[in-house]
Amino acid sequence: MAEAGLVLGIDIGTSSSKGVLADACGKILARASVPHETSAPRPGYFEHDADHVWWADFLTLSRELVAAADGRPLAGVAVSGIGPVLLPADASGRPLRPAILYGVDTRASVEIAELTAELGAESIVDRAGTALSSQAVGPKWRWLARHEPDVFARASLFLMASSYLVHRLTGEYVLDHHSASQCDPMYDLRAGDWAHDWAERVAPGIELPRLAWPTEVVGTVSAAAASETGLPKGLPVTAGTVDAWAEAASVGVRDPGDTMVMYGTTMFLIQVLADPRPHTGLWTTQGAFPGTYSLAAGMATSGSITDWLRKLVGSDYAALVEEASAVPAGSRGLLMLPYFAGERTPLFDPDARGVIAGLTLGHGRAELYRAALEGIAYGVRHNLEAMGASGGQAGRLVAVGGGTQGGLWTQIVSDVTGMEQQVPVETIGAALGDALLAAVAVGLEPDIAAWNPVRSTVEPDAERRAAYDEFYPHYRALYSSTVEVAHFLADRQNSAG
């Protein structure tokens, strides 16, 4: 076993980066965070500058957390980040442009259709596990070759947030199996390896990184990185992974049926599987731990809508939650489609748009805020039903993320879905999950079940559930009845830039 020591976890999120310093029992000794901006140069485009956001945030967090260790030895460091993303880099790993973000970036719609036609929709799902969508990396490579050929011509490597940090820390060019399995159609899910023929077709001439698991040490901190970060030279570094899967690890979501519901800027769900179960409306991926698979679902917006409303009405969250709590289920006759940035699973429609139906002069900000939470909850139910249709079975729901604060949002989701949710002690835990993965990788043998225990359980209310059961079919019908109008408006928005 490695010498007992502290573990460091750092996560790069959409709007902030967070880090924790923990011991082998999961006790958090220090935590830190750094806000940052996401660039949106055009409608449907979302980007991060790897050097000025990812690396700069890492430097700030690592220095602060190393100082908090106060001389106690570090055993390892793990990182995670938003994903899947596309960061083209030259042969030395230097970024050639800002990273193109995950499914919220919808620029590659034409390339998605092209590759689906070329490779065959059924063949893609059977081999890669997931239909091509805005979440897929492959179509974004083709978009890059078409629209920025000079960048593509100079590209040799491709990185994600976690693998970029690993490369900066160790010089190793490596990607974890889970992240690779989201690079559709470049990864063969059943073979557990790159689909080399499809990868060459999608991104010709690009060197593929070697593959590892998030629980593996892939290198050590170099002298140059040690000088910049404050980390000790030779410190073990794990492969890293996508933030949501690190978050799931932080709350012990690792057995078949365990399902994490992450309340963040976007809503994300991960259900653990014992074997792959491809579904055309979901993402089927490798899990964070060897021998596991995942069904994943993601809504394009959730917390971003509540933030938009908060700014629009000039209020704070506490006041809005208090006012919305006094509004009955159904928001006094309002329905909201939360597709303000298109929608990911299970619709895969980048041109879907937000709809608020039933508005009258009698409605105010309290009803609007509650309708937003209810619309997102209906989306969660829609995704859970898709998981059930694929053969997955939610044994327990674990709620994480900033949206668990206050209790109203989680209560509405339980009422809409009819399922209880466990809320752990630490609910913003991708960085804590990183620390756990580091502890596993360096042999500290952490007790995963006790790492982040359950703090409370949210039980569904039968009366409100009955009310939501009446609204839900109308929520589902609202999309199909407005989709043509939404697509017309999206086209006009895109044309206007």
mmCIF file of N, CA, C and O in Angstrom, residues 439-481:
data_model
loop_
_atom_site.group_PDB
_atom_site.id
_atom_site.type_symbol
_atom_site.label_atom_id
_atom_site.label_comp_id
_atom_site.label_asym_id
_atom_site.label_seq_id
_atom_site.Cartn_x
_atom_site.Cartn_y
_atom_site.Cartn_z
ATOM 1 N N ALA A 439 -7.465 8.255 -4.426
ATOM 2 C CA ALA A 439 -7.201 7.372 -3.290
ATOM 3 C C ALA A 439 -7.220 5.907 -3.708
ATOM 4 O O ALA A 439 -6.397 5.101 -3.266
ATOM 5 N N VAL A 440 -8.167 5.552 -4.575
ATOM 6 C CA VAL A 440 -8.220 4.181 -5.090
ATOM 7 C C VAL A 440 -6.971 3.877 -5.911
ATOM 8 O O VAL A 440 -6.335 2.829 -5.766
ATOM 9 N N ALA A 441 -6.595 4.816 -6.780
ATOM 10 C CA ALA A 441 -5.493 4.587 -7.713
ATOM 11 C C ALA A 441 -4.155 4.391 -6.997
ATOM 12 O O ALA A 441 -3.322 3.583 -7.435
ATOM 13 N N VAL A 442 -3.923 5.113 -5.910
ATOM 14 C CA VAL A 442 -2.620 5.029 -5.245
ATOM 15 C C VAL A 442 -2.604 4.007 -4.119
ATOM 16 O O VAL A 442 -1.601 3.881 -3.417
ATOM 17 N N GLY A 443 -3.715 3.256 -3.960
ATOM 18 C CA GLY A 443 -3.716 2.154 -3.014
ATOM 19 C C GLY A 443 -4.044 2.506 -1.588
ATOM 20 O O GLY A 443 -3.677 1.763 -0.671
ATOM 21 N N LEU A 444 -4.751 3.603 -1.364
ATOM 22 C CA LEU A 444 -5.136 3.960 0.002
ATOM 23 C C LEU A 444 -6.324 3.155 0.506
ATOM 24 O O LEU A 444 -6.669 3.236 1.684
ATOM 25 N N GLU A 445 -6.957 2.393 -0.378
ATOM 26 C CA GLU A 445 -8.072 1.498 -0.032
ATOM 27 C C GLU A 445 -9.181 2.214 0.736
ATOM 28 O O GLU A 445 -9.542 1.835 1.857
ATOM 29 N N PRO A 446 -9.769 3.251 0.133
ATOM 30 C CA PRO A 446 -10.839 3.980 0.832
ATOM 31 C C PRO A 446 -12.116 3.142 0.922
ATOM 32 O O PRO A 446 -12.380 2.289 0.076
ATOM 33 N N ASP A 447 -12.902 3.397 1.949
ATOM 34 C CA ASP A 447 -14.220 2.788 2.093
ATOM 35 C C ASP A 447 -15.191 3.643 1.269
ATOM 36 O O ASP A 447 -15.655 4.684 1.735
ATOM 37 N N ILE A 448 -15.476 3.193 0.046
ATOM 38 C CA ILE A 448 -16.262 4.018 -0.876
ATOM 39 C C ILE A 448 -17.660 4.292 -0.325
ATOM 40 O O ILE A 448 -18.187 5.401 -0.451
ATOM 41 N N ALA A 449 -18.265 3.288 0.330
ATOM 42 C CA ALA A 449 -19.626 3.459 0.846
ATOM 43 C C ALA A 449 -19.679 4.536 1.931
ATOM 44 O O ALA A 449 -20.689 5.219 2.098
ATOM 45 N N ALA A 450 -18.599 4.672 2.688
ATOM 46 C CA ALA A 450 -18.595 5.637 3.783
ATOM 47 C C ALA A 450 -17.987 6.972 3.395
ATOM 48 O O ALA A 450 -17.921 7.887 4.216
ATOM 49 N N TRP A 451 -17.540 7.099 2.158
ATOM 50 C CA TRP A 451 -16.833 8.301 1.730
ATOM 51 C C TRP A 451 -17.730 9.537 1.802
ATOM 52 O O TRP A 451 -17.288 10.601 2.211
ATOM 53 N N ASN A 452 -18.995 9.379 1.412
ATOM 54 C CA ASN A 452 -19.931 10.505 1.393
ATOM 55 C C ASN A 452 -21.319 9.990 1.738
ATOM 56 O O ASN A 452 -22.139 9.740 0.855
ATOM 57 N N PRO A 453 -21.628 9.815 3.021
ATOM 58 C CA PRO A 453 -22.877 9.153 3.428
ATOM 59 C C PRO A 453 -24.123 9.988 3.134
ATOM 60 O O PRO A 453 -24.054 11.186 2.878
ATOM 61 N N VAL A 454 -25.289 9.320 3.185
ATOM 62 C CA VAL A 454 -26.574 9.975 2.937
ATOM 63 C C VAL A 454 -26.928 10.871 4.120
ATOM 64 O O VAL A 454 -26.849 10.466 5.285
ATOM 65 N N ARG A 455 -27.301 12.114 3.816
ATOM 66 C CA ARG A 455 -27.693 13.081 4.848
ATOM 67 C C ARG A 455 -29.199 13.093 5.067
ATOM 68 O O ARG A 455 -29.681 13.209 6.197
ATOM 69 N N SER A 456 -29.972 12.987 3.973
ATOM 70 C CA SER A 456 -31.431 13.032 4.085
ATOM 71 C C SER A 456 -32.050 12.333 2.881
ATOM 72 O O SER A 456 -31.370 12.036 1.898
ATOM 73 N N THR A 457 -33.348 12.064 2.980
ATOM 74 C CA THR A 457 -34.085 11.423 1.894
ATOM 75 C C THR A 457 -35.314 12.268 1.561
ATOM 76 O O THR A 457 -36.056 12.673 2.463
ATOM 77 N N VAL A 458 -35.512 12.525 0.267
ATOM 78 C CA VAL A 458 -36.674 13.290 -0.196
ATOM 79 C C VAL A 458 -37.748 12.305 -0.629
ATOM 80 O O VAL A 458 -37.539 11.503 -1.538
ATOM 81 N N GLU A 459 -38.884 12.353 0.017
ATOM 82 C CA GLU A 459 -39.994 11.448 -0.284
ATOM 83 C C GLU A 459 -41.036 12.152 -1.152
ATOM 84 O O GLU A 459 -41.354 13.316 -0.917
ATOM 85 N N PRO A 460 -41.595 11.458 -2.156
ATOM 86 C CA PRO A 460 -42.648 12.086 -2.974
ATOM 87 C C PRO A 460 -43.939 12.262 -2.188
ATOM 88 O O PRO A 460 -44.268 11.436 -1.331
ATOM 89 N N ASP A 461 -44.642 13.338 -2.486
ATOM 90 C CA ASP A 461 -45.944 13.606 -1.881
ATOM 91 C C ASP A 461 -47.032 13.072 -2.809
ATOM 92 O O ASP A 461 -47.089 13.417 -3.995
ATOM 93 N N ALA A 462 -47.901 12.218 -2.284
ATOM 94 C CA ALA A 462 -48.895 11.529 -3.107
ATOM 95 C C ALA A 462 -49.871 12.503 -3.765
ATOM 96 O O ALA A 462 -50.251 12.326 -4.932
ATOM 97 N N GLU A 463 -50.292 13.545 -3.054
ATOM 98 C CA GLU A 463 -51.265 14.483 -3.618
ATOM 99 C C GLU A 463 -50.658 15.278 -4.768
ATOM 100 O O GLU A 463 -51.271 15.432 -5.824
ATOM 101 N N ARG A 464 -49.444 15.768 -4.566
ATOM 102 C CA ARG A 464 -48.799 16.518 -5.649
ATOM 103 C C ARG A 464 -48.450 15.590 -6.814
ATOM 104 O O ARG A 464 -48.530 15.994 -7.987
ATOM 105 N N ARG A 465 -48.077 14.356 -6.522
ATOM 106 C CA ARG A 465 -47.777 13.400 -7.601
ATOM 107 C C ARG A 465 -49.012 13.211 -8.483
ATOM 108 O O ARG A 465 -48.918 13.174 -9.720
ATOM 109 N N ALA A 466 -50.186 13.103 -7.874
ATOM 110 C CA ALA A 466 -51.411 12.938 -8.652
ATOM 111 C C ALA A 466 -51.658 14.148 -9.548
ATOM 112 O O ALA A 466 -52.081 14.010 -10.708
ATOM 113 N N ALA A 467 -51.389 15.345 -9.035
ATOM 114 C CA ALA A 467 -51.565 16.546 -9.851
ATOM 115 C C ALA A 467 -50.592 16.546 -11.024
ATOM 116 O O ALA A 467 -50.968 16.846 -12.173
ATOM 117 N N TYR A 468 -49.353 16.182 -10.767
ATOM 118 C CA TYR A 468 -48.360 16.174 -11.835
ATOM 119 C C TYR A 468 -48.633 15.082 -12.867
ATOM 120 O O TYR A 468 -48.296 15.240 -14.045
ATOM 121 N N ASP A 469 -49.241 13.995 -12.446
ATOM 122 C CA ASP A 469 -49.610 12.954 -13.407
ATOM 123 C C ASP A 469 -50.608 13.481 -14.435
ATOM 124 O O ASP A 469 -50.642 12.997 -15.577
ATOM 125 N N GLU A 470 -51.428 14.458 -14.055
ATOM 126 C CA GLU A 470 -52.369 15.052 -14.997
ATOM 127 C C GLU A 470 -51.651 15.996 -15.968
ATOM 128 O O GLU A 470 -51.998 16.081 -17.145
ATOM 129 N N PHE A 471 -50.645 16.695 -15.476
ATOM 130 C CA PHE A 471 -49.918 17.655 -16.314
ATOM 131 C C PHE A 471 -48.939 16.971 -17.270
ATOM 132 O O PHE A 471 -48.712 17.464 -18.381
ATOM 133 N N TYR A 472 -48.338 15.862 -16.836
ATOM 134 C CA TYR A 472 -47.220 15.285 -17.576
ATOM 135 C C TYR A 472 -47.545 14.936 -19.029
ATOM 136 O O TYR A 472 -46.755 15.275 -19.930
ATOM 137 N N PRO A 473 -48.668 14.271 -19.349
ATOM 138 C CA PRO A 473 -48.933 13.987 -20.760
ATOM 139 C C PRO A 473 -49.078 15.241 -21.609
ATOM 140 O O PRO A 473 -48.740 15.240 -22.796
ATOM 141 N N HIS A 474 -49.542 16.326 -21.013
ATOM 142 C CA HIS A 474 -49.649 17.585 -21.758
ATOM 143 C C HIS A 474 -48.264 18.198 -21.970
ATOM 144 O O HIS A 474 -48.015 18.826 -23.017
ATOM 145 N N TYR A 475 -47.379 18.009 -21.008
ATOM 146 C CA TYR A 475 -45.983 18.423 -21.200
ATOM 147 C C TYR A 475 -45.385 17.693 -22.395
ATOM 148 O O TYR A 475 -44.736 18.297 -23.259
ATOM 149 N N ARG A 476 -45.600 16.374 -22.460
ATOM 150 C CA ARG A 476 -45.051 15.593 -23.563
ATOM 151 C C ARG A 476 -45.670 16.017 -24.893
ATOM 152 O O ARG A 476 -44.984 16.084 -25.927
ATOM 153 N N ALA A 477 -46.957 16.339 -24.892
ATOM 154 C CA ALA A 477 -47.631 16.733 -26.134
ATOM 155 C C ALA A 477 -47.238 18.134 -26.582
ATOM 156 O O ALA A 477 -47.299 18.450 -27.777
ATOM 157 N N LEU A 478 -46.807 18.974 -25.640
ATOM 158 C CA LEU A 478 -46.497 20.361 -25.979
ATOM 159 C C LEU A 478 -45.328 20.447 -26.957
ATOM 160 O O LEU A 478 -45.322 21.303 -27.856
ATOM 161 N N TYR A 479 -44.352 19.576 -26.816
ATOM 162 C CA TYR A 479 -43.216 19.599 -27.741
ATOM 163 C C TYR A 479 -43.668 19.264 -29.153
ATOM 164 O O TYR A 479 -43.361 20.004 -30.110
ATOM 165 N N SER A 480 -44.390 18.160 -29.319
ATOM 166 C CA SER A 480 -44.789 17.749 -30.668
ATOM 167 C C SER A 480 -45.723 18.758 -31.317
ATOM 168 O O SER A 480 -45.705 18.944 -32.539
ATOM 169 N N SER A 481 -46.517 19.459 -30.518
ATOM 170 C CA SER A 481 -47.469 20.416 -31.091
ATOM 171 C C SER A 481 -46.833 21.756 -31.423
ATOM 172 O O SER A 481 -47.433 22.555 -32.156
#
